[in-house]
Coordinates of C-alpha atoms and ligand atoms in Angstrom, one line a residue:
M29 CA -15.8 23.2 4.9
A30 CA -13.5 26.0 5.8
V31 CA -10.6 24.8 3.8
L32 CA -12.4 25.4 0.5
A33 CA -13.8 28.8 1.4
E34 CA -12.4 31.5 -0.9
K35 CA -10.4 28.9 -2.8
R36 CA -10.6 28.7 -6.6
I37 CA -10.8 25.2 -8.1
V38 CA -10.5 24.4 -11.7
L39 CA -12.9 21.5 -12.3
G40 CA -12.1 19.5 -15.5
V41 CA -14.9 17.4 -17.0
T42 CA -14.0 14.8 -19.6
G43 CA -16.1 12.5 -21.7
G44 CA -17.6 9.7 -19.6
I45 CA -21.0 8.9 -18.4
A46 CA -19.9 9.8 -14.9
A47 CA -19.9 13.4 -16.0
Y48 CA -23.3 13.7 -14.6
K49 CA -21.8 13.3 -11.1
A50 CA -19.5 16.3 -11.8
A51 CA -22.6 18.5 -11.7
E52 CA -23.2 17.5 -8.1
L53 CA -19.5 17.9 -7.3
A54 CA -19.5 21.4 -8.7
R55 CA -22.5 22.2 -6.4
L56 CA -20.7 20.8 -3.3
L57 CA -17.7 22.9 -4.1
V58 CA -19.7 26.0 -4.5
K59 CA -21.7 25.3 -1.4
A60 CA -18.4 25.0 0.5
G61 CA -17.5 28.6 -0.6
A62 CA -15.1 27.7 -3.5
T63 CA -15.0 29.6 -6.8
V64 CA -15.3 26.9 -9.5
D65 CA -14.1 27.3 -13.0
V66 CA -15.3 24.4 -15.1
V67 CA -13.3 23.3 -18.1
L68 CA -15.5 21.0 -20.3
T69 CA -13.8 18.9 -23.0
A70 CA -15.5 18.4 -26.3
A71 CA -16.3 14.8 -25.3
G72 CA -17.5 15.9 -21.9
A73 CA -20.0 18.2 -23.6
H74 CA -21.6 15.1 -25.2
F75 CA -22.7 14.1 -21.7
V76 CA -23.4 17.3 -19.8
T77 CA -23.9 20.8 -21.2
A78 CA -22.0 23.9 -20.4
A79 CA -25.3 25.5 -19.3
T80 CA -25.6 23.1 -16.4
F81 CA -22.2 24.0 -15.0
Q82 CA -22.7 27.7 -15.7
A83 CA -25.9 27.7 -13.7
L84 CA -24.3 25.7 -10.9
T85 CA -21.1 27.8 -10.6
G86 CA -22.4 31.2 -11.7
R87 CA -19.3 31.5 -13.9
P88 CA -18.5 31.0 -17.6
V89 CA -17.6 27.5 -18.6
W90 CA -14.4 27.0 -20.6
T91 CA -14.4 24.7 -23.6
D92 CA -12.0 25.9 -26.2
L93 CA -8.3 26.4 -26.3
W94 CA -8.6 28.9 -29.2
N95 CA -11.7 30.9 -28.7
E96 CA -11.5 31.7 -25.0
S97 CA -10.4 35.1 -23.8
G98 CA -9.2 33.7 -20.5
L99 CA -9.8 35.1 -17.0
A100 CA -7.6 38.1 -17.7
G101 CA -9.1 38.6 -21.1
R102 CA -5.8 38.1 -22.9
G103 CA -6.6 34.9 -24.8
M104 CA -4.6 32.7 -22.5
A105 CA -7.1 30.5 -20.7
H106 CA -4.6 27.7 -20.4
I107 CA -2.3 29.9 -18.3
D108 CA -4.8 32.1 -16.5
L109 CA -7.1 29.4 -15.3
P110 CA -4.6 27.4 -13.2
R111 CA -2.7 30.5 -11.9
G112 CA -3.9 31.1 -8.4
A113 CA -6.1 28.1 -8.3
A114 CA -5.8 25.8 -5.2
A115 CA -6.0 22.7 -7.4
V116 CA -7.1 21.4 -10.8
L117 CA -9.5 18.5 -10.2
V118 CA -10.5 16.4 -13.2
A119 CA -13.7 14.3 -12.6
P120 CA -14.4 12.2 -14.5
A121 CA -10.9 11.5 -15.9
T122 CA -11.1 9.2 -18.9
A123 CA -8.5 6.7 -19.9
D124 CA -7.7 8.9 -22.9
F125 CA -7.3 12.1 -20.9
M126 CA -5.0 10.4 -18.4
A127 CA -2.9 8.9 -21.3
R128 CA -2.5 12.3 -22.8
V129 CA -1.5 14.0 -19.5
A130 CA 0.8 11.2 -18.6
H131 CA 2.7 11.8 -21.8
G132 CA 2.7 15.6 -21.7
V133 CA 0.3 15.9 -24.7
A134 CA -1.4 19.3 -24.8
D135 CA -4.0 19.2 -27.6
D136 CA -7.0 20.8 -26.0
L137 CA -7.7 23.4 -23.3
L138 CA -7.8 20.9 -20.4
T139 CA -4.6 19.0 -21.2
T140 CA -2.8 22.2 -22.0
L141 CA -3.7 23.8 -18.7
C142 CA -2.7 20.6 -16.9
L143 CA 0.7 21.0 -18.5
A144 CA 0.9 24.7 -17.8
R145 CA -0.4 24.5 -14.2
N146 CA 1.7 25.4 -11.1
C147 CA -0.8 23.9 -8.7
P148 CA -1.7 20.3 -7.7
L149 CA -3.6 18.0 -10.0
L150 CA -6.2 15.5 -8.8
V151 CA -8.0 13.1 -11.1
A152 CA -10.9 10.8 -10.5
P153 CA -10.8 8.0 -13.1
A154 CA -14.0 6.7 -14.6
M155 CA -14.2 4.0 -17.3
N156 CA -15.2 0.5 -18.2
V157 CA -13.4 -2.2 -16.1
E158 CA -11.6 -3.7 -19.1
M159 CA -10.3 -0.2 -20.0
W160 CA -9.2 0.4 -16.4
E161 CA -7.4 -3.0 -16.2
K162 CA -5.5 -2.7 -19.5
A163 CA -1.8 -2.5 -19.0
A164 CA -1.6 0.7 -21.0
T165 CA -4.1 2.5 -18.6
Q166 CA -2.3 1.1 -15.5
R167 CA 1.0 2.3 -16.9
N168 CA -0.4 5.8 -17.4
V169 CA -2.0 5.9 -14.0
A170 CA 1.3 4.8 -12.4
Q171 CA 3.1 7.5 -14.4
L172 CA 0.7 10.1 -13.2
A173 CA 1.1 9.0 -9.6
A174 CA 4.9 9.1 -10.0
D175 CA 4.6 12.6 -11.4
G176 CA 2.8 13.7 -8.2
V177 CA -0.8 13.6 -9.5
S178 CA -3.3 12.4 -6.9
V179 CA -5.5 9.6 -8.2
L180 CA -8.8 9.4 -6.4
G181 CA -10.3 5.9 -6.9
P182 CA -11.8 4.4 -8.9
A183 CA -14.4 2.4 -7.0
S184 CA -15.6 -1.1 -7.9
G185 CA -19.1 -2.0 -8.7
E186 CA -21.8 -2.0 -11.3
Q187 CA -21.0 0.1 -14.4
A188 CA -23.2 2.0 -16.7
C189 CA -22.2 -0.4 -19.6
G190 CA -23.7 -3.3 -17.6
E191 CA -20.4 -4.8 -16.6
T192 CA -19.1 -5.0 -13.1
G193 CA -15.6 -4.2 -11.7
A194 CA -13.1 -1.5 -11.0
G195 CA -13.6 1.8 -12.9
R196 CA -16.6 3.4 -11.4
M197 CA -16.0 7.0 -10.5
F198 CA -16.0 7.9 -6.8
E199 CA -19.2 9.6 -5.7
A200 CA -19.3 13.4 -5.7
Q201 CA -19.1 13.5 -1.9
Q202 CA -16.1 11.2 -1.8
I203 CA -14.2 13.3 -4.3
F204 CA -15.2 16.4 -2.4
D205 CA -14.0 14.9 0.9
A206 CA -10.7 13.8 -0.7
L207 CA -10.1 17.3 -2.1
A208 CA -10.8 18.9 1.3
A209 CA -8.4 16.4 2.9
F210 CA -5.8 17.1 0.3
L211 CA -6.0 20.9 0.9
Q212 CA -5.7 20.7 4.7
P213 CA -2.6 22.7 5.9
K214 CA 0.3 20.4 6.6
R215 CA 0.8 21.6 10.1
L216 CA 2.1 18.3 11.5
A217 CA 4.5 17.6 8.7
G218 CA 7.4 15.5 10.0
R219 CA 5.6 14.6 13.2
R220 CA 5.1 11.0 14.4
V221 CA 1.8 10.6 16.1
L222 CA 0.5 7.6 18.1
L223 CA -3.2 7.4 19.0
T224 CA -5.5 5.0 20.9
A225 CA -9.2 4.7 19.9
G226 CA -12.4 2.8 20.6
P227 CA -13.5 0.8 23.6
T228 CA -11.6 -2.0 25.2
F229 CA -13.2 -5.4 25.8
E230 CA -12.4 -7.1 29.1
A231 CA -13.2 -10.8 28.9
L232 CA -15.2 -12.5 31.6
D233 CA -15.5 -15.9 30.0
P234 CA -15.1 -17.1 26.4
V235 CA -18.2 -15.3 25.2
R236 CA -18.8 -12.4 27.5
G237 CA -17.0 -9.3 28.7
L238 CA -17.1 -5.8 29.9
T239 CA -17.0 -3.0 27.4
N240 CA -18.6 0.4 26.7
S241 CA -20.4 2.3 23.9
S242 CA -17.4 4.1 22.4
S243 CA -17.7 3.8 18.6
G244 CA -14.1 4.7 18.0
R245 CA -15.2 7.4 15.5
M246 CA -13.5 10.3 17.3
G247 CA -10.2 8.5 17.5
F248 CA -10.4 7.4 13.8
A249 CA -11.3 11.0 12.8
L250 CA -8.3 12.3 14.7
A251 CA -6.0 9.7 13.0
Q252 CA -7.4 10.9 9.7
A253 CA -6.9 14.6 10.6
C254 CA -3.3 13.9 11.6
I255 CA -2.6 12.2 8.3
E256 CA -4.2 15.1 6.4
A257 CA -1.9 17.4 8.4
G258 CA 1.1 15.5 7.1
A259 CA 2.0 13.4 10.1
N260 CA 3.1 9.8 10.3
V261 CA 0.3 8.1 12.2
T262 CA -0.1 4.8 14.1
L263 CA -3.5 4.0 15.6
V264 CA -4.0 1.4 18.3
A265 CA -7.7 0.5 18.0
G266 CA -9.9 -1.4 20.4
P267 CA -12.7 -3.7 18.9
V268 CA -14.5 -1.5 16.4
S269 CA -15.6 -2.1 12.8
L270 CA -14.4 1.1 11.2
A271 CA -12.3 1.5 8.1
T272 CA -8.7 2.5 8.6
P273 CA -8.0 6.0 7.2
V274 CA -5.7 5.7 4.2
G275 CA -2.1 6.0 5.3
V276 CA -2.6 5.2 8.9
D277 CA -0.8 2.1 10.4
R278 CA -3.4 0.3 12.6
I279 CA -2.8 -2.1 15.4
D280 CA -5.9 -4.0 16.6
V281 CA -6.2 -4.9 20.3
T282 CA -8.9 -6.2 22.6
S283 CA -8.2 -5.5 26.2
A284 CA -6.7 -2.6 28.1
L285 CA -3.6 -4.7 28.8
D286 CA -3.2 -5.5 25.1
M287 CA -3.6 -1.8 24.4
R288 CA -1.0 -0.8 26.9
D289 CA 1.5 -3.4 25.4
A290 CA 0.8 -2.1 21.8
V291 CA 1.3 1.5 22.9
K292 CA 4.5 0.7 24.7
S293 CA 6.0 -1.1 21.7
A294 CA 4.9 1.7 19.2
L295 CA 5.9 4.6 21.4
A296 CA 9.6 5.1 20.5
G297 CA 10.3 8.2 18.5
R298 CA 6.8 9.6 18.8
H299 CA 6.3 13.4 19.1
I300 CA 2.6 13.2 20.0
F301 CA 0.4 10.7 21.9
I302 CA -3.3 11.2 21.7
A303 CA -5.3 8.9 24.0
V304 CA -8.9 8.9 22.7
A305 CA -9.7 5.3 23.7
A306 CA -12.4 4.7 26.3
V307 CA -10.2 2.3 28.2
A308 CA -12.1 0.1 30.7
D309 CA -11.1 1.2 34.2
Y310 CA -11.5 -2.3 35.6
R311 CA -11.1 -5.8 34.3
P312 CA -12.2 -9.1 35.9
V313 CA -9.6 -10.6 38.3
N314 CA -10.1 -14.0 36.7
V315 CA -11.1 -14.9 33.1
V316 CA -12.8 -18.2 33.4
E317 CA -12.1 -20.7 30.7
Q318 CA -15.6 -22.1 30.3
K319 CA -18.8 -20.2 29.8
I320 CA -20.3 -19.1 33.1
K321 CA -23.5 -21.0 33.8
K322 CA -26.7 -19.3 35.0
G323 CA -27.5 -20.2 38.6
A324 CA -30.4 -19.4 40.8
G325 CA -28.6 -16.9 43.0
S326 CA -26.7 -13.7 42.3
L327 CA -23.3 -13.5 40.6
T328 CA -20.4 -11.5 42.0
L329 CA -17.7 -10.2 39.8
E330 CA -14.4 -9.3 41.3
L331 CA -12.6 -6.5 39.3
V332 CA -9.2 -5.1 39.4
V333 CA -8.2 -1.7 38.2
N334 CA -6.5 -1.4 34.8
P335 CA -3.3 0.5 34.2
D336 CA -3.8 4.1 33.1
I337 CA -2.1 4.1 29.7
L338 CA -2.1 7.8 29.2
A339 CA -0.8 8.6 32.7
E340 CA 2.0 6.1 32.3
V341 CA 3.1 7.6 29.0
A342 CA 2.8 11.2 30.3
A343 CA 5.0 10.2 33.3
L344 CA 7.9 9.0 31.1
P345 CA 11.1 11.1 31.3
Q346 CA 11.1 11.7 27.5
A347 CA 7.3 11.9 27.2
P348 CA 5.8 12.9 23.9
F349 CA 3.2 15.8 23.8
C350 CA 0.3 14.0 25.5
V351 CA -3.4 14.7 24.8
G352 CA -6.1 13.2 26.9
F353 CA -9.9 13.0 26.5
A354 CA -12.4 13.5 29.2
A355 CA -15.9 12.3 28.5
E356 CA -18.0 13.4 31.4
S357 CA -21.7 13.3 32.2
Q358 CA -21.5 16.4 34.4
N359 CA -19.2 19.1 35.7
L360 CA -17.1 18.9 32.5
A361 CA -14.7 21.8 33.3
E362 CA -14.0 20.7 36.8
F363 CA -13.3 17.0 35.9
A364 CA -11.4 17.8 32.8
E365 CA -9.1 20.2 34.5
A366 CA -8.6 17.7 37.4
K367 CA -7.7 15.0 34.9
R368 CA -5.3 17.4 33.1
H369 CA -3.4 18.1 36.3
A370 CA -3.5 14.6 37.8
K371 CA -2.1 13.1 34.6
K372 CA 0.2 16.1 33.9
L373 CA -1.1 16.7 30.4
P374 CA -0.6 19.9 28.4
L375 CA -4.0 19.4 26.7
V376 CA -7.3 17.7 27.5
V377 CA -10.2 17.5 25.1
G378 CA -13.4 17.5 27.1
N379 CA -16.9 16.6 26.0
L380 CA -20.2 15.8 27.7
V381 CA -21.1 12.2 26.9
R382 CA -24.5 13.2 25.5
D383 CA -22.6 15.3 22.8
G384 CA -20.0 12.8 21.7
L385 CA -19.9 9.1 22.7
G386 CA -21.1 6.8 20.0
G387 CA -22.6 9.6 17.8
A388 CA -21.5 11.1 14.5
T389 CA -21.1 14.7 15.8
N390 CA -19.3 16.1 18.8
S391 CA -18.9 19.4 20.6
V392 CA -15.7 19.7 22.7
I393 CA -13.9 22.2 24.9
L394 CA -10.1 22.2 24.8
F395 CA -8.4 22.7 28.2
D396 CA -4.8 23.9 28.4
D397 CA -2.7 26.2 30.5
K398 CA -4.2 29.2 28.7
G399 CA -7.7 28.3 29.6
Q400 CA -10.8 26.9 27.9
H401 CA -11.2 26.8 24.1
P402 CA -14.6 25.6 22.9
L403 CA -15.0 24.2 19.4
P404 CA -18.4 24.4 17.8
L405 CA -20.7 21.3 17.4
A406 CA -19.7 19.6 14.1
D407 CA -19.1 16.3 12.5
K408 CA -16.2 14.4 14.2
L409 CA -13.7 15.0 11.3
T410 CA -14.3 18.8 11.5
V411 CA -13.8 18.7 15.3
A412 CA -10.7 16.5 14.8
R413 CA -9.2 19.1 12.4
G414 CA -9.8 21.8 15.0
I415 CA -8.1 19.7 17.6
V416 CA -5.1 19.1 15.3
D417 CA -4.9 22.8 14.6
H418 CA -4.8 23.5 18.3
I419 CA -2.1 20.9 18.9
A420 CA 0.0 22.4 16.0
N421 CA -0.3 25.8 17.7
M422 CA 0.9 24.4 21.0
I423 CA 4.0 22.5 19.7
S424 CA 7.0 24.1 18.1
P425 CA 7.5 23.6 14.4
C426 CA 9.2 20.4 13.4
T427 CA 12.9 21.0 12.7
E428 CA 14.1 17.4 12.1
Ligands
LIG511 O1 -9.5 9.0 33.8 P1 -10.3 8.9 32.6 O2 -10.4 7.5 32.2 O3 -11.5 9.6 32.5 O4 -9.3 9.6 31.5 C1 -9.6 9.6 30.2 C2 -8.3 9.7 29.4 O5 -7.3 8.8 29.9 C3 -8.5 9.4 28.0 O6 -7.6 10.2 27.2 C4 -8.2 7.9 27.9 O7 -7.8 7.5 26.6 C5 -7.1 7.8 28.9 N1 -7.0 6.5 29.6 C6 -6.0 5.6 29.4 N2 -6.0 4.5 30.1 C7 -6.9 4.2 31.1 C8 -7.9 5.1 31.3 C9 -8.0 6.2 30.6 O8 -5.2 5.9 28.6 N3 -6.8 3.1 31.7

């Protein structure tokens, strides 16, 4: 995860049973190339020992406001630890810890460095459902959010105490992913982006239709990458069962004609249009009202060509910056370049269908006026971040 490489993260661990997940989180951060300074509260040390974190991070673990020499050896750990850190991340964050930070209390090393910090603070709450739902906790969490603290979770489910409900800490991987998303450079700040994603479904009769194997994952990953880069994002999605990335406005559609209508009505004021959807090229001329019955002979379907949504948008007089996708089974460079010129697009993202369609990973080549730019095989979110970076390089900075 490039964004964490060479970053220093202060990982605060407070006293909850979920502290055992913080060990895994520390390991993920270290694996991603981050330097991790763990600050363990007295209550946290009842659950996990400093030795665990010291072994995982290869660095001293900070526990005491009074006895620590600090990174600079001048006895000011509460100042030196957050200086130069990319973020302070507290996982688990107990109700008590959040209450103290919300009120500016600084009575141990972790709360004091939270007050003294000049970098972002992210907290992953973990507590019993009753504690989480208490008005006092909700007030404190709202106050933290209002103060610019990012609150990650909590999740709902079975709790260590045997009760069930909201208050479970996010899993280590979820917290790691949220931190990586948070730290992405805000290269599309102020930009309004419209995307299409997924397949379309062209009905034949009430129960059947023509579609394709697009999973929508690449388009959803791009929507997420655009949000992470600070854009305002609307996603027009064909029939897929994927969760909407947080912060994305989603419009669900079924057919190519629905998708075109949705794009048209959401297009005003957009700076960027990214057409990832695998739009069906053809639709049945007639959709019959009753289910087609099996007969003895063959069945002939008459199809009519669908509008090319991307080409229509790119041909508008005030067209946004348009990005197309070319999923090909052969001759990628030739077909992608042909598509780029035919649809008059500044950028086409090409991939061989065996690399991308339906799967979790993708390897793509970006085609623009300057030539071909391959991105390495990676999970779709990493590829999407690479595409967003390239788009940001191609468009001028937002001055609005
Ligand atoms: O021509 P082809 O379908 O291969 O072009 C693919 C690109 O055009 C993709 O970006 C796709 O989202 C877009 N497209 C579209 N409307 C269509 C067909 C394709 O927006 N009817």
